[in-house]
mmCIF file of C-alpha atoms in Angstrom:
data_model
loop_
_atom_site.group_PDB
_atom_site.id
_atom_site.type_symbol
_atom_site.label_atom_id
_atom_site.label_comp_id
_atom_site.label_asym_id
_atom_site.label_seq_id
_atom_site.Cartn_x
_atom_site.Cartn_y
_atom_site.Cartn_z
ATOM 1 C CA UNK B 280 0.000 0.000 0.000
ATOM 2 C CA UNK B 281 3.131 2.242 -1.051
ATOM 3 C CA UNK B 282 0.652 5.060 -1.749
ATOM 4 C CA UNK B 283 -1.045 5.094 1.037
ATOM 5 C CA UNK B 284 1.490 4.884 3.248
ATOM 6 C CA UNK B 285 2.824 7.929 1.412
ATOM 7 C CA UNK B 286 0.153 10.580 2.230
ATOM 8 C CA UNK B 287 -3.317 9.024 3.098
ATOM 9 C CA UNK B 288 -3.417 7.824 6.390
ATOM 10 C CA UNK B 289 -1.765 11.180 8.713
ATOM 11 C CA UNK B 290 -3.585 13.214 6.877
ATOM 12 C CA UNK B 291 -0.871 15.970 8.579
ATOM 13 C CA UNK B 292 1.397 17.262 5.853
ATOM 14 C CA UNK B 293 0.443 20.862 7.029
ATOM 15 C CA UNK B 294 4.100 21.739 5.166
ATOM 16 C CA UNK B 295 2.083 21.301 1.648
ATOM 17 C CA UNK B 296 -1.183 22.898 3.006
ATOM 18 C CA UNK B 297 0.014 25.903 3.827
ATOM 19 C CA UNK B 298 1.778 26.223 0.412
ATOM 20 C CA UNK B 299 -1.410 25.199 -1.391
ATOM 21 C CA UNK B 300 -3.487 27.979 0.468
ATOM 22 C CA UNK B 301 -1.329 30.246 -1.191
ATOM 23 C CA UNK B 302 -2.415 29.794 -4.632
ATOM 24 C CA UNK B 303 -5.164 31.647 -5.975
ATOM 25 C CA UNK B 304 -9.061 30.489 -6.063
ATOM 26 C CA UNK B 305 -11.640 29.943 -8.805
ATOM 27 C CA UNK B 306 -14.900 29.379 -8.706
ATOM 28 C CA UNK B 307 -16.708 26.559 -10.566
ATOM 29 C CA UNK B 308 -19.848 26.655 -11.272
ATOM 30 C CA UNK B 309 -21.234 30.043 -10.045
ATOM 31 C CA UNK B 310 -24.307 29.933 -10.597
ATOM 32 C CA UNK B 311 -25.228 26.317 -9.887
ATOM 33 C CA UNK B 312 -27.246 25.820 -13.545
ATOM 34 C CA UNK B 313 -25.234 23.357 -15.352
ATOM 35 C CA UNK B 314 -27.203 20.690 -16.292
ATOM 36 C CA UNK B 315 -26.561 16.833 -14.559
ATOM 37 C CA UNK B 316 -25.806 15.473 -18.244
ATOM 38 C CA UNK B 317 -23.675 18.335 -19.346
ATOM 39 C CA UNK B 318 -21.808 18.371 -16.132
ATOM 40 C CA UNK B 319 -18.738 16.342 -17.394
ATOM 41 C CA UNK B 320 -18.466 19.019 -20.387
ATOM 42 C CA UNK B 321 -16.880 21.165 -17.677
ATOM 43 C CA UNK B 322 -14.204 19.254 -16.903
ATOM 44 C CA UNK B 323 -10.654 18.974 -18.157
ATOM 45 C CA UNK B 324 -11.008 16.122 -20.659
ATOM 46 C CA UNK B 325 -7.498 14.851 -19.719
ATOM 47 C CA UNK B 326 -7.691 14.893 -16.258
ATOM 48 C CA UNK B 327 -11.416 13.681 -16.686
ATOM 49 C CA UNK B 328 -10.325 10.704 -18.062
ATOM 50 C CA UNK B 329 -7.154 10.491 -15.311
ATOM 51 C CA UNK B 330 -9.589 10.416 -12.363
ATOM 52 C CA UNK B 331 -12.048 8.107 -13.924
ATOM 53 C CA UNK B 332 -9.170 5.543 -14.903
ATOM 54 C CA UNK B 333 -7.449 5.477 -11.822
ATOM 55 C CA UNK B 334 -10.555 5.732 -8.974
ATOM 56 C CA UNK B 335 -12.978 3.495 -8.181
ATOM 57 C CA UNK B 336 -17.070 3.940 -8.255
ATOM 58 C CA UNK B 337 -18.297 2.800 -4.841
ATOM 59 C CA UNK B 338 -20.866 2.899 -1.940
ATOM 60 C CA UNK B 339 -20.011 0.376 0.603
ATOM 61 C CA UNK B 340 -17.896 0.300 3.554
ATOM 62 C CA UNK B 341 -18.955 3.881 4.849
ATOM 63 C CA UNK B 342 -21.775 5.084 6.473
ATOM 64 C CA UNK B 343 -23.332 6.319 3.878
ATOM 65 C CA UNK B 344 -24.443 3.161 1.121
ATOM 66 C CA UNK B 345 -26.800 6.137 -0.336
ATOM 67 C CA UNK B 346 -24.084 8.268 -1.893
ATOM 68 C CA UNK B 347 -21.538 7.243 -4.802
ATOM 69 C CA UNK B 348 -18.161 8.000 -4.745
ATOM 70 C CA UNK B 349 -15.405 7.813 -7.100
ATOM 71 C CA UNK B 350 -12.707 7.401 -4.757
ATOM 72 C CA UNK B 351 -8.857 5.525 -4.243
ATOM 73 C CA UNK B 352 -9.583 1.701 -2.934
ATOM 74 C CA UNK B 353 -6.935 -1.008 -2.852
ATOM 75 C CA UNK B 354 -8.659 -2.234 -6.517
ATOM 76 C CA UNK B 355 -7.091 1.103 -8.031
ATOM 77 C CA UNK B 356 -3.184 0.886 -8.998
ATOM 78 C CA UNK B 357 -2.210 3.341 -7.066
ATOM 79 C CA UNK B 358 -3.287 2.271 -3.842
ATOM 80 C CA UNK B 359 -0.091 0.188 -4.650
ATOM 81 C CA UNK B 360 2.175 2.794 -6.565
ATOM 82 C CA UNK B 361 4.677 4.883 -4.988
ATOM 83 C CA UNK B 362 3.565 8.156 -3.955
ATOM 84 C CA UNK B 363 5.214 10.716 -5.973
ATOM 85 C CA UNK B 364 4.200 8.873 -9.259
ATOM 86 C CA UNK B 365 0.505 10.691 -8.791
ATOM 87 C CA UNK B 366 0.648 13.602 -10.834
ATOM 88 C CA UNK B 367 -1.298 15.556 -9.388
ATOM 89 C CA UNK B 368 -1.354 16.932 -5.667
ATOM 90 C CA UNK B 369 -1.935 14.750 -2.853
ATOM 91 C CA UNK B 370 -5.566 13.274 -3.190
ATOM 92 C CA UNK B 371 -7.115 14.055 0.415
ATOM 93 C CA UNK B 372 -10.394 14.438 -1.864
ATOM 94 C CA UNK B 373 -9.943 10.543 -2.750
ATOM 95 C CA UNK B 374 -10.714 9.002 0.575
ATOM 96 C CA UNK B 375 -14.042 9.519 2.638
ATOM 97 C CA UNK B 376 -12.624 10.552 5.471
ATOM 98 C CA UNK B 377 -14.564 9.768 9.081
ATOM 99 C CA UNK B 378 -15.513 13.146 10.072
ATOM 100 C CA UNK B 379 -17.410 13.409 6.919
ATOM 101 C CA UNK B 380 -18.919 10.120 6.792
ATOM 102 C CA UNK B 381 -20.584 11.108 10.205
ATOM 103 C CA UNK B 382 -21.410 14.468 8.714
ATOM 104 C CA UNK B 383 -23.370 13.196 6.014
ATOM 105 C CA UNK B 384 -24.976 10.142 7.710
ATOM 106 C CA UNK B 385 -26.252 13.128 9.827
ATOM 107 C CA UNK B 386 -27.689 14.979 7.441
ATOM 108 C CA UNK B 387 -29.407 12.076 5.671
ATOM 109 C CA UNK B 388 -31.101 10.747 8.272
ATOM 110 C CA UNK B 389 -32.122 14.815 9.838
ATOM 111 C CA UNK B 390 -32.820 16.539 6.894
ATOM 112 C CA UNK B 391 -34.871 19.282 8.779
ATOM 113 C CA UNK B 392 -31.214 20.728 9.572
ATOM 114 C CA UNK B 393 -30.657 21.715 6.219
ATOM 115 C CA UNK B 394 -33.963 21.635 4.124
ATOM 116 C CA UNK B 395 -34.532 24.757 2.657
ATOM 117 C CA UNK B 396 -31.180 26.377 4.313
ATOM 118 C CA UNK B 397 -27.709 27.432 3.048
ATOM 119 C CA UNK B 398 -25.218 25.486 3.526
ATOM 120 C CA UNK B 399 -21.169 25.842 3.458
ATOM 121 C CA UNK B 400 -19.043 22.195 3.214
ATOM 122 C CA UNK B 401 -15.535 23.708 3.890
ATOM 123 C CA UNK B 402 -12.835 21.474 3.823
ATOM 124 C CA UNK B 403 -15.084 19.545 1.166
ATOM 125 C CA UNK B 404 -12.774 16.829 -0.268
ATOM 126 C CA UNK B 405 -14.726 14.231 -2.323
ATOM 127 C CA UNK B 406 -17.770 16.100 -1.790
ATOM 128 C CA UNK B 407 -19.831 13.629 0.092
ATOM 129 C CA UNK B 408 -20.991 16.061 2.953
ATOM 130 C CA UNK B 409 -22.486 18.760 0.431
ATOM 131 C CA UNK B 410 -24.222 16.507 -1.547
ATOM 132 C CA UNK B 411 -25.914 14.645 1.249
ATOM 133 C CA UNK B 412 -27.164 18.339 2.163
ATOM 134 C CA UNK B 413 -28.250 18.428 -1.371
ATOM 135 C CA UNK B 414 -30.292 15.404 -1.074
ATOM 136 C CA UNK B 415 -31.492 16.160 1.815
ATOM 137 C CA UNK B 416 -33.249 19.736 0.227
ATOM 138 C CA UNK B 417 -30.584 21.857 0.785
ATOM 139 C CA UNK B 418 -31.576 25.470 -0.998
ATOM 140 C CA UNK B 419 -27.783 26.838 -1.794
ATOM 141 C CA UNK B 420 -24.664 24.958 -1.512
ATOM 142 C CA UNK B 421 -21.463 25.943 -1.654
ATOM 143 C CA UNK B 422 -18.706 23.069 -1.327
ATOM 144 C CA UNK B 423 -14.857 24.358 -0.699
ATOM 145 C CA UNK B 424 -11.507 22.907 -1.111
ATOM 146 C CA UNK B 425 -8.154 24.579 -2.286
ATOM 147 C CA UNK B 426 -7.108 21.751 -4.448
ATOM 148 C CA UNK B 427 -8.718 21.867 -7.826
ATOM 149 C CA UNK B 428 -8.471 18.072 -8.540
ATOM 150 C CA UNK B 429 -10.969 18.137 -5.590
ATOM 151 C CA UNK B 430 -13.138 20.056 -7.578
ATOM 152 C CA UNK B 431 -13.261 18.275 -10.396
ATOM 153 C CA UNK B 432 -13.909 15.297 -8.112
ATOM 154 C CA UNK B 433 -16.972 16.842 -6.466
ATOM 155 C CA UNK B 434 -18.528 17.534 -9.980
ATOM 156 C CA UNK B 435 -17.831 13.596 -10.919
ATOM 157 C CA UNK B 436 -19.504 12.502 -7.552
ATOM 158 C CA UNK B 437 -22.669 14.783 -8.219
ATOM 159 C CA UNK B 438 -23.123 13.214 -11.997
ATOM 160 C CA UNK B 439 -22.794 9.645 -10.248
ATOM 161 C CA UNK B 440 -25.469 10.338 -8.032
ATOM 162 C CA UNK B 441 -27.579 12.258 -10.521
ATOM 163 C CA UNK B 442 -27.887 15.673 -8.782
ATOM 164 C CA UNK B 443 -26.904 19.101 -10.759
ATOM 165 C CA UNK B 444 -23.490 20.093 -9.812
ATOM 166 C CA UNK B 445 -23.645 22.901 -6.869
ATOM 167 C CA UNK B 446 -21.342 26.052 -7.050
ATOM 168 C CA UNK B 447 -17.536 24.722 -5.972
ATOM 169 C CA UNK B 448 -15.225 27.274 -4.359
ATOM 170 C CA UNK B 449 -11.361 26.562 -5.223
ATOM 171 C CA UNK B 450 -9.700 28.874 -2.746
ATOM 172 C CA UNK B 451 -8.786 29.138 0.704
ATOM 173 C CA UNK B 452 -12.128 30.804 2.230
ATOM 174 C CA UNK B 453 -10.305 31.562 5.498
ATOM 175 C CA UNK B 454 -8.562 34.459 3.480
ATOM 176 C CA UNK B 455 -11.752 36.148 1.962
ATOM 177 C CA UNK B 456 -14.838 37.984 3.856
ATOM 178 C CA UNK B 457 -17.114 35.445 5.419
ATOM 179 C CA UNK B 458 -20.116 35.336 3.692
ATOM 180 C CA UNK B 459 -23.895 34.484 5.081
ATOM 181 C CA UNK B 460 -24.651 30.921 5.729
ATOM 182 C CA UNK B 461 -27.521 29.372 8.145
ATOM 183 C CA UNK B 462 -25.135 26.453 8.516
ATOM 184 C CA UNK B 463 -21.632 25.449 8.160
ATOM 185 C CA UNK B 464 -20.205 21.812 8.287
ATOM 186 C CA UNK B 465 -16.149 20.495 7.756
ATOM 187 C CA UNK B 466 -15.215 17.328 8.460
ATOM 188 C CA UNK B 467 -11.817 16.024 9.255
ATOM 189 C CA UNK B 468 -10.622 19.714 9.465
ATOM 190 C CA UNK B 469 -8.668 19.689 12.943
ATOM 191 C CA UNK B 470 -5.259 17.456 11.807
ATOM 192 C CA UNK B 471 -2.850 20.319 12.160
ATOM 193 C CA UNK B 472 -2.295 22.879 14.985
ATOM 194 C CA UNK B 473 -1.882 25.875 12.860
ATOM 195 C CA UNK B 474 -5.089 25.411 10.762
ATOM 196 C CA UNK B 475 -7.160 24.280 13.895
ATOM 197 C CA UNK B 476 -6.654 27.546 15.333
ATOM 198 C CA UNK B 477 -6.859 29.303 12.265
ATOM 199 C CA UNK B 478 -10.771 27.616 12.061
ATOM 200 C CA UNK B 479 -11.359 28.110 15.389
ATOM 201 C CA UNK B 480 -11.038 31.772 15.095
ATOM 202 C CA UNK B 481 -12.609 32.142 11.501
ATOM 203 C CA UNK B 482 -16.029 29.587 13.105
ATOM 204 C CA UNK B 483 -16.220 31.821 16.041
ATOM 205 C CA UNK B 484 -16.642 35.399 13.944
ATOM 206 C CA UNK B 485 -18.859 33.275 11.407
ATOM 207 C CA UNK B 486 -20.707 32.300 14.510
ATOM 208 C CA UNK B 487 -21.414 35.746 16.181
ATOM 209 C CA UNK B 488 -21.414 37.482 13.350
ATOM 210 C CA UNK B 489 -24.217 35.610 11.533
ATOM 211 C CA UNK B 490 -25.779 33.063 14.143
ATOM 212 C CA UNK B 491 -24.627 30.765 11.732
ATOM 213 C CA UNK B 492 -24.756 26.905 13.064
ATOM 214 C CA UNK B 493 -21.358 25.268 13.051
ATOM 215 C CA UNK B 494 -21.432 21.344 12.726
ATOM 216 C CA UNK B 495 -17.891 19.561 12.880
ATOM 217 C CA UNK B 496 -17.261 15.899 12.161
ATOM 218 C CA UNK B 497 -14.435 14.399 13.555
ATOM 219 C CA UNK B 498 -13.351 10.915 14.570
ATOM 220 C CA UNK B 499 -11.173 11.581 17.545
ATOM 221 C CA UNK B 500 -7.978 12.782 16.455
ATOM 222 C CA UNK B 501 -5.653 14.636 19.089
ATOM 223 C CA UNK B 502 -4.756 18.105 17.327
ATOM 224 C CA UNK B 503 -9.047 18.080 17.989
ATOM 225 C CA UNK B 504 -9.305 16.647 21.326
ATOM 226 C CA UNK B 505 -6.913 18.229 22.912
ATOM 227 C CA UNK B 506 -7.781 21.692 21.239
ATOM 228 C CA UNK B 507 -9.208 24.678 23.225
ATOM 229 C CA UNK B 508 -12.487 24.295 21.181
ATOM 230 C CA UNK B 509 -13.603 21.622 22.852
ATOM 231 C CA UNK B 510 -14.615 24.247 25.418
ATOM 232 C CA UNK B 511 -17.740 25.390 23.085
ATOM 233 C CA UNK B 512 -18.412 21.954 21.472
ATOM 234 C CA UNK B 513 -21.673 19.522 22.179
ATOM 235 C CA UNK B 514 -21.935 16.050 21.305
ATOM 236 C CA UNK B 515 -24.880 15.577 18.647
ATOM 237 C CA UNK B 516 -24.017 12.184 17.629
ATOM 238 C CA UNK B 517 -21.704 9.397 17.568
ATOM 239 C CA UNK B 518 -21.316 6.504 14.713
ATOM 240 C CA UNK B 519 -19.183 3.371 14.841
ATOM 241 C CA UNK B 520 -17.332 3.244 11.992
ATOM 242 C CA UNK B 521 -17.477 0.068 9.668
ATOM 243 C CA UNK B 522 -14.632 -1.995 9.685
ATOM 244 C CA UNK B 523 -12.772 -0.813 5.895
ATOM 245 C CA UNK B 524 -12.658 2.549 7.465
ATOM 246 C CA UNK B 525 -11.553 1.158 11.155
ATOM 247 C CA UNK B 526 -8.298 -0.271 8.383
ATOM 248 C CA UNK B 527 -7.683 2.867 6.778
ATOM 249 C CA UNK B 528 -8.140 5.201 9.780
ATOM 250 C CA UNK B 529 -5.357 3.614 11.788
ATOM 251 C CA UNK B 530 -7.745 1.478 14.005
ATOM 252 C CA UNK B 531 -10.303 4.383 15.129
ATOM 253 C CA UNK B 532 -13.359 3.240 15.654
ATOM 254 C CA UNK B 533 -15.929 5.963 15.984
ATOM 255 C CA UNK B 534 -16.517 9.245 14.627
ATOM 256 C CA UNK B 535 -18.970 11.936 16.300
ATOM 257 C CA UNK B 536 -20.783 15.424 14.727
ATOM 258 C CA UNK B 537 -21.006 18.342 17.082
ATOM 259 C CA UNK B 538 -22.410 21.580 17.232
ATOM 260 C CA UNK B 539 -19.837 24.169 17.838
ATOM 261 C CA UNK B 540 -21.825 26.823 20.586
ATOM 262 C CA UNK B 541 -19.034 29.534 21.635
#
């Protein structure tokens, strides 16, 4: 698992985070009309055809058997390969990470917490979390990630699960003016000092200065635990995890959604 071993299962390389949040942002998408069957017309044919060679279409061993993914499994060839023969930057988007998995198993099974509401999925990765809110009625979505292969991911993951692609926001929002949302959601977020108090900081304005409702998924990782946060955190809910991602997660074995109340 030479890949893997490479990049996926830290998830702390805050060295090439910090230079990706440099770069600058695009938007996909900005007005949310394309089309479900037109949605692949958007995409770079190349790396279209890059992603869909080298990922793998699947629904099972997460929490959430409603929603497709195209995602990195140990059927893909590079699960196996060394790391630096991706191309591309690291794939955090490529792995449904536990903090999301809870997110979205949330949202599916209360959709009265976003029906008709706004929603922000920062940190958005493969996608899952913002188009579970989608499913569940959602009325504006905005998903965010700074990697653009991300994005392009996202749009792949809406056509699979037949839902028009929602805006996509390639940038690092914690840079730009904070923008009205009834409810904000990141998953997996808290792996890195720097950024965790960075988020803390950016939550808490977005918090007071809209009422906006702050969900975080996270499975238990220590840069989360043992952050000051968990002063204005409460538990909503707590899954067990299923046993693929109890293997890829380093043996953790639950992952809990709360509501962040400073």
């Amino acid at each position: 698992m030479a890949l893997s071993l490479g990049w996926k299962a830290p998830r702390n390389r805050c060295g090439l985070l910090l230079q990706a949040v440099r770069s600058s942002g695009l938007l996909l998408f900005p007005c949310g009309r394309c089309p479900w069957r037109g949605a692949g017309s958007f995409l770079d044919p190349e790396i279209k055809a890059f992603l869909e060679e080298n990922t793998e279409v699947t629904s099972s061993g997460s929490l959430t058997p409603e929603i497709q993914l195209r995602l990195l499994t140990p059927r893909c060839k590079f699960w196996w390969e060394r790391a630096d023969l991706w191309p591309y930057s690291d794939p955090y988007w490529a792995i449904y990470w536990p903090g999301g998995q809870a997110l979205s198993r949330y949202l599916l099974d209360n959709p009265d917490v976003v029906r008709g509401k706004s929603v922000l999925d920062l940190g958005s990765g493969c996608g899952a979390t913002a188009i579970a809110a989608k499913m569940s009625g959602a009325s504006r979505i905005l998903a965010n990630d700074i990697d653009p292969i991300a994005g392009m991911a996202i749009t792949l993951n809406c056509e699979l699960n037949r839902l028009n692609p929602f805006p996509i926001l390639i940038q690092n929002i914690l840079n730009l003016e904070q923008d009205k949302w009834d409810l904000v959601v990141l998953g997996d977020m808290f792996y890195d000092e720097n950024l965790a108090d960075s988020l803390h900081q950016w939550l808490k304005k977005c918090f007071w200065t809209y009422r906006t409702r702050v969900l975080i998924g996270d499975p238990g990782r220590p840069q989360f635990s043992g952050h000051s946060i968990q002063h204005h955190l409460h538990k909503v809910v707590e899954y067990s995890l299923l046993e693929p991602t109890r293997q890829e997660n380093s043996g953790l074995t639950t992952s809990t959604v709360w509501d962040f109340q400073p």
